């Protein structure tokens, strides 16, 4: 699914711990979720995704949004009345979700946000009949419970060691997200607008020695500006106002170079559709601008063909508002959506 990242890591191996630091929770969570599902699809192994920010219900809605290419707020608010396009997209999304939904285990937090509860949840999933421990994704590590007598930095390190032990114990990869707690300028006084360092994470130096892989996620500002420009043009082509384009960004996944090194050109770029959670690998951040922008345009066009940007939906909603005083309309067909959480 992401060949460049896979090559960088030589795959996710059993018993390894990978840490992903970032300053924007939504971007980090969407990237981890996309990674989790891509791994489940390719390996046919169960996966456990633990979020301390979203309920299970919202996590399910996020997957339906991703697979149907419907905006999350549309799915979560059940705005699916009398709209054949939305109905068809929803049905397609549920069909896409079906092959792996039995392998994907979502947890909106644990009974207690600590190592023991996570260990018990892994054992519970393993006992369900497949006798396989799940690959574990945790978002986010900072809020898990540890020794109350420890400092914040020591607690984070202890939690990271516990996750590493958990990975070895169950012979699975564990991937965890962390918050940045320092600005780039606090790490390096000469930091630029796009500088990102893993040292922005608390106890970064110790965490690097504990984890097998450590990455950072941030926005590539120049590529994001180009993505916005391309979407504005697409909006006009679809008869929508440029102001109606959905939130979009180009994420850069890097190794968070040490403060003495340049970080602007290092990393792998991903096109991120915020409303649906799509994360599409674009290429290396070090490639020439003309190459990066060409790949970006191809991915924007590809997602447009899949109707991920929902331009037609935006035009329909605008038309409904403009002509809402034209008199009574025909009754809207109700579409019932049922989500079962176990």
Coordinates of C-alpha atoms in Angstrom, one line a residue:
X1 CA 0.0 0.0 0.0
X2 CA 2.9 2.4 0.9
X3 CA 6.0 0.9 -0.8
X4 CA 8.3 3.7 0.1
X5 CA 7.5 3.6 3.8
X6 CA 7.7 -0.2 3.7
X7 CA 11.1 -0.1 2.1
X8 CA 12.3 2.4 4.6
X9 CA 11.3 0.1 7.5
X10 CA 11.9 -3.2 5.7
X11 CA 8.4 -4.0 6.7
X12 CA 6.8 -4.0 10.2
X13 CA 8.4 -7.0 11.9
X14 CA 7.1 -8.9 15.0
X15 CA 8.5 -7.6 18.3
X16 CA 9.2 -4.1 17.1
X17 CA 8.1 -0.7 18.5
X18 CA 7.5 2.2 16.1
X19 CA 6.8 5.7 17.4
X20 CA 5.1 8.5 15.4
X21 CA 5.3 12.0 16.8
X22 CA 3.2 15.0 15.6
X23 CA 1.6 18.2 16.6
X24 CA -1.9 17.7 15.0
X25 CA -3.9 14.8 16.5
X26 CA -6.3 14.4 13.6
X27 CA -3.5 14.0 11.0
X28 CA -1.6 11.6 13.2
X29 CA -4.7 9.5 14.0
X30 CA -5.9 9.3 10.4
X31 CA -2.4 8.2 9.3
X32 CA -2.2 5.6 11.9
X33 CA -5.7 4.3 11.1
X34 CA -4.9 4.1 7.4
X35 CA -1.7 2.3 8.2
X36 CA -3.6 -0.1 10.5
X37 CA -6.2 -1.1 7.9
X38 CA -3.6 -1.3 5.1
X39 CA -1.6 -3.8 7.2
X40 CA -4.7 -5.8 8.1
X41 CA -5.8 -6.1 4.5
X42 CA -2.4 -7.2 3.2
X43 CA -1.4 -9.6 6.0
X44 CA -4.9 -10.9 6.9
X45 CA -3.9 -10.6 10.6
X46 CA -6.1 -9.1 13.3
X47 CA -5.3 -5.5 14.3
X48 CA -6.2 -3.5 17.5
X49 CA -6.6 0.2 17.2
X50 CA -6.8 2.0 20.6
X51 CA -7.8 5.7 20.6
X52 CA -7.9 7.8 23.7
X53 CA -9.5 10.7 21.7
X54 CA -12.5 9.1 19.9
X55 CA -15.3 6.8 20.9
X56 CA -15.7 3.4 19.2
X57 CA -18.8 4.7 17.4
X58 CA -16.9 7.6 15.9
X59 CA -14.0 5.3 14.9
X60 CA -16.6 3.1 13.1
X61 CA -18.0 6.2 11.4
X62 CA -14.5 7.2 10.4
X63 CA -14.0 3.9 8.6
X64 CA -17.3 4.1 6.9
X65 CA -16.4 7.6 5.8
X66 CA -13.1 6.4 4.4
X67 CA -14.5 3.4 2.5
X68 CA -17.5 5.3 1.1
X69 CA -15.7 8.6 0.4
X70 CA -18.5 10.4 2.3
X71 CA -17.5 13.2 4.6
X72 CA -17.2 12.1 8.2
X73 CA -19.7 14.7 9.4
X74 CA -22.2 13.4 6.8
X75 CA -21.9 9.8 8.1
X76 CA -21.8 10.8 11.8
X77 CA -24.8 13.0 11.6
X78 CA -26.7 10.4 9.4
X79 CA -27.4 13.0 6.7
X80 CA -28.4 10.3 4.2
X81 CA -32.0 11.3 3.5
X82 CA -33.4 11.0 0.0
X83 CA -30.0 11.2 -1.8
X84 CA -29.3 8.4 -4.2
X85 CA -25.6 9.4 -4.6
X86 CA -25.0 9.2 -0.9
X87 CA -26.9 6.0 -0.7
X88 CA -24.9 4.4 -3.4
X89 CA -21.6 5.6 -1.9
X90 CA -22.7 4.3 1.5
X91 CA -23.5 0.8 0.1
X92 CA -20.2 0.7 -1.7
X93 CA -18.4 1.7 1.5
X94 CA -20.0 -1.0 3.6
X95 CA -19.1 -3.5 0.9
X96 CA -15.5 -2.3 1.0
X97 CA -15.5 -2.6 4.8
X98 CA -16.9 -6.1 4.9
X99 CA -13.7 -8.1 3.9
X100 CA -11.7 -6.9 6.9
X101 CA -14.2 -5.7 9.5
X102 CA -13.9 -9.0 11.4
X103 CA -10.2 -8.5 11.8
X104 CA -10.3 -4.8 12.8
X105 CA -10.8 -4.3 16.6
X106 CA -11.5 -0.7 17.6
X107 CA -11.2 0.5 21.2
X108 CA -12.2 4.0 22.4
X109 CA -9.8 3.8 25.3
X110 CA -9.4 0.8 27.6
X111 CA -10.9 -0.3 30.9
X112 CA -7.9 1.4 32.3
X113 CA -5.4 3.3 30.1
X114 CA -2.4 1.2 31.2
X115 CA -0.1 -1.7 30.1
X116 CA -2.2 -4.3 31.9
X117 CA -5.4 -3.5 30.2
X118 CA -3.7 -3.4 26.8
X119 CA -2.2 -6.8 27.5
X120 CA -5.6 -8.2 28.5
X121 CA -7.2 -6.9 25.3
X122 CA -4.5 -8.5 23.2
X123 CA -5.1 -11.8 24.9
X124 CA -8.9 -11.4 24.5
X125 CA -8.6 -10.9 20.8
X126 CA -6.2 -13.9 20.5
X127 CA -8.8 -16.1 22.3
X128 CA -11.6 -15.3 19.7
X129 CA -10.7 -18.4 17.6
X130 CA -8.0 -17.3 15.2
X131 CA -5.2 -17.9 17.8
X132 CA -3.4 -14.9 16.5
X133 CA -2.3 -11.8 18.4
X134 CA -3.3 -8.5 16.8
X135 CA -0.9 -5.9 15.5
X136 CA -1.3 -3.0 17.9
X137 CA -1.8 0.7 17.2
X138 CA -2.1 3.1 20.1
X139 CA -3.0 6.8 19.8
X140 CA -1.8 8.3 21.9
X141 CA 1.0 7.3 24.3
X142 CA 1.2 10.5 26.3
X143 CA -2.0 9.9 28.2
X144 CA -1.5 6.3 29.2
X145 CA -1.2 5.7 32.9
X146 CA 2.1 4.9 34.6
X147 CA 3.9 5.3 37.9
X148 CA 2.5 8.5 39.5
X149 CA 5.8 9.1 41.3
X150 CA 7.7 9.4 38.0
X151 CA 8.3 12.7 36.1
X152 CA 6.4 13.1 32.9
X153 CA 9.5 12.3 30.8
X154 CA 10.3 9.2 32.9
X155 CA 6.7 8.0 32.7
X156 CA 6.7 8.3 28.8
X157 CA 9.9 6.3 28.7
X158 CA 8.5 3.7 31.0
X159 CA 5.4 3.4 28.9
X160 CA 7.5 3.0 25.7
X161 CA 9.5 0.2 27.3
X162 CA 6.3 -1.5 28.4
X163 CA 5.0 -1.3 24.8
X164 CA 8.3 -2.7 23.5
X165 CA 8.0 -5.6 26.0
X166 CA 4.4 -6.2 24.9
X167 CA 5.6 -6.3 21.3
X168 CA 8.2 -9.0 22.1
X169 CA 5.9 -10.9 24.4
X170 CA 3.1 -11.3 21.8
X171 CA 5.5 -11.3 18.8
X172 CA 3.6 -8.5 17.1
X173 CA 4.5 -5.0 15.9
X174 CA 3.3 -2.1 18.1
X175 CA 2.9 1.4 16.7
X176 CA 2.2 4.3 19.0
X177 CA 1.5 8.0 18.4
X178 CA 2.9 10.8 20.6
X179 CA 2.3 14.6 20.9
X180 CA 5.0 17.2 20.3
X181 CA 5.6 19.1 23.5
X182 CA 8.2 21.5 22.2
X183 CA 8.3 23.9 19.3
X184 CA 11.0 23.5 16.6
X185 CA 12.6 26.8 17.8
X186 CA 13.1 25.2 21.3
X187 CA 15.0 22.4 19.7
X188 CA 17.0 24.5 17.2
X189 CA 17.0 28.3 17.2
X190 CA 17.7 28.3 13.5
X191 CA 14.6 26.2 12.7
X192 CA 12.5 27.3 9.7
X193 CA 8.8 27.2 9.1
X194 CA 8.9 23.6 8.0
X195 CA 11.5 22.3 10.4
X196 CA 10.3 19.3 12.4
X197 CA 12.4 17.3 14.9
X198 CA 11.7 14.1 16.8
X199 CA 13.3 16.0 19.7
X200 CA 10.0 17.9 20.0
X201 CA 8.7 14.8 21.8
X202 CA 9.3 14.6 25.5
X203 CA 12.3 12.4 26.4
X204 CA 13.1 12.0 22.6
X205 CA 16.7 10.9 23.1
X206 CA 15.7 8.0 25.4
X207 CA 12.8 7.1 23.2
X208 CA 15.0 6.7 20.2
X209 CA 17.0 4.1 22.0
X210 CA 13.9 2.2 23.1
X211 CA 12.0 2.2 19.7
X212 CA 13.0 0.3 16.6
X213 CA 11.7 3.1 14.4
X214 CA 10.8 6.7 15.2
X215 CA 9.1 9.1 12.8
X216 CA 7.5 12.5 12.7
X217 CA 4.3 13.6 10.8
X218 CA 3.8 17.2 9.8
X219 CA 2.4 19.3 6.9
X220 CA 4.6 20.1 3.8
X221 CA 3.5 23.7 3.4
X222 CA 4.6 24.2 -0.3
X223 CA 3.0 20.9 -1.4
X224 CA -0.2 21.6 0.6
X225 CA -0.5 25.0 -1.2
X226 CA -0.3 23.2 -4.5
X227 CA -2.9 20.7 -3.4
X228 CA -5.3 23.5 -2.5
X229 CA -4.7 25.2 -5.9
X230 CA -5.4 22.0 -7.7
X231 CA -8.6 21.4 -5.7
X232 CA -9.8 25.0 -6.4
X233 CA -9.4 24.3 -10.1
X234 CA -11.3 21.0 -9.7
X235 CA -14.1 22.7 -7.9
X236 CA -14.6 25.1 -10.8
X237 CA -14.6 22.2 -13.2
X238 CA -17.3 20.6 -11.2
X239 CA -19.4 23.8 -10.9
X240 CA -18.6 24.4 -7.3
X241 CA -17.1 27.5 -5.7
X242 CA -13.4 27.4 -4.9
X243 CA -14.3 28.2 -1.3
X244 CA -16.2 24.9 -1.1
X245 CA -13.1 22.7 -1.4
X246 CA -12.7 20.1 1.4
X247 CA -9.8 20.4 3.9
X248 CA -6.7 18.9 2.3
X249 CA -3.0 18.7 3.2
X250 CA 0.2 17.0 2.1
X251 CA 1.7 15.2 5.1
X252 CA 5.4 14.5 5.4
X253 CA 6.5 11.4 7.3
X254 CA 10.2 11.8 8.3
X255 CA 12.7 10.4 10.6
X256 CA 12.9 13.6 12.7
X257 CA 16.6 14.4 12.1
X258 CA 18.7 15.6 15.0
X259 CA 18.8 19.4 15.5
X260 CA 22.1 19.7 13.7
X261 CA 20.7 18.4 10.5
X262 CA 18.4 19.9 7.9
X263 CA 14.9 18.3 7.9
X264 CA 13.1 20.2 5.2
X265 CA 13.8 17.9 2.3
X266 CA 13.7 14.6 4.2
X267 CA 10.8 12.3 4.3
X268 CA 7.9 10.7 2.4
X269 CA 4.9 12.7 1.2
X270 CA 1.2 11.6 1.5
X271 CA -1.9 13.3 0.2
X272 CA -4.3 13.6 3.1
X273 CA -8.1 14.2 2.5
X274 CA -9.2 15.3 6.0
X275 CA -13.0 14.8 5.5
X276 CA -12.6 11.1 4.6
X277 CA -9.2 10.1 6.0
X278 CA -7.6 9.0 2.7
X279 CA -3.8 9.0 2.9
X280 CA -2.1 8.3 -0.5
X281 CA 1.6 7.9 -0.8
X282 CA 3.1 10.5 -3.3
X283 CA 6.9 10.1 -3.2
X284 CA 10.0 11.5 -1.6
X285 CA 10.1 15.0 -0.3
X286 CA 13.5 15.4 -1.7
X287 CA 12.3 15.0 -5.3
X288 CA 12.2 18.0 -7.5
X289 CA 9.2 20.2 -7.3
X290 CA 8.0 19.5 -10.8
X291 CA 8.1 15.8 -10.1
X292 CA 6.3 16.2 -6.7
X293 CA 3.6 18.4 -8.2
X294 CA 3.0 16.1 -11.1
X295 CA 2.5 13.1 -8.8
X296 CA 0.2 15.3 -6.6
X297 CA -1.9 16.3 -9.6
X298 CA -2.3 12.6 -10.6
X299 CA -3.5 11.6 -7.1
X300 CA -5.9 14.6 -6.9
X301 CA -7.4 13.6 -10.3
X302 CA -7.6 9.9 -9.2
X303 CA -9.5 10.8 -6.0
X304 CA -11.7 13.1 -8.0
X305 CA -12.7 10.2 -10.3
X306 CA -13.6 8.3 -7.1
X307 CA -15.7 11.3 -6.0
X308 CA -13.6 11.6 -2.8
X309 CA -13.7 15.4 -2.9
X310 CA -17.6 15.4 -3.0
X311 CA -17.8 18.4 -5.3
X312 CA -21.1 17.2 -6.8
X313 CA -22.4 16.8 -3.2
X314 CA -21.4 20.4 -2.5
X315 CA -23.2 21.6 -5.7
X316 CA -26.3 19.7 -4.7
X317 CA -26.4 21.1 -1.2
X318 CA -25.9 24.7 -2.5
X319 CA -28.7 24.2 -5.0
X320 CA -31.0 22.9 -2.3
X321 CA -30.3 26.1 -0.3
X322 CA -30.8 28.5 -3.1
X323 CA -34.1 27.0 -4.2
X324 CA -35.5 26.0 -0.8
X325 CA -38.3 28.6 -1.1
X326 CA -39.7 27.2 -4.4
X327 CA -42.4 25.3 -2.6
X328 CA -43.0 21.8 -1.2
X329 CA -40.8 19.0 -2.4
X330 CA -41.5 15.3 -2.7
X331 CA -41.0 13.2 0.4
X332 CA -37.4 12.1 0.9
X333 CA -36.6 8.4 1.2
X334 CA -35.2 7.5 4.6
X335 CA -32.1 5.4 4.7
X336 CA -31.5 3.5 7.9
X337 CA -27.9 2.9 9.0
X338 CA -27.2 0.5 11.9
X339 CA -23.8 0.3 13.6
X340 CA -23.3 -2.6 16.0
X341 CA -20.4 -2.2 18.4
X342 CA -19.1 -5.3 20.1

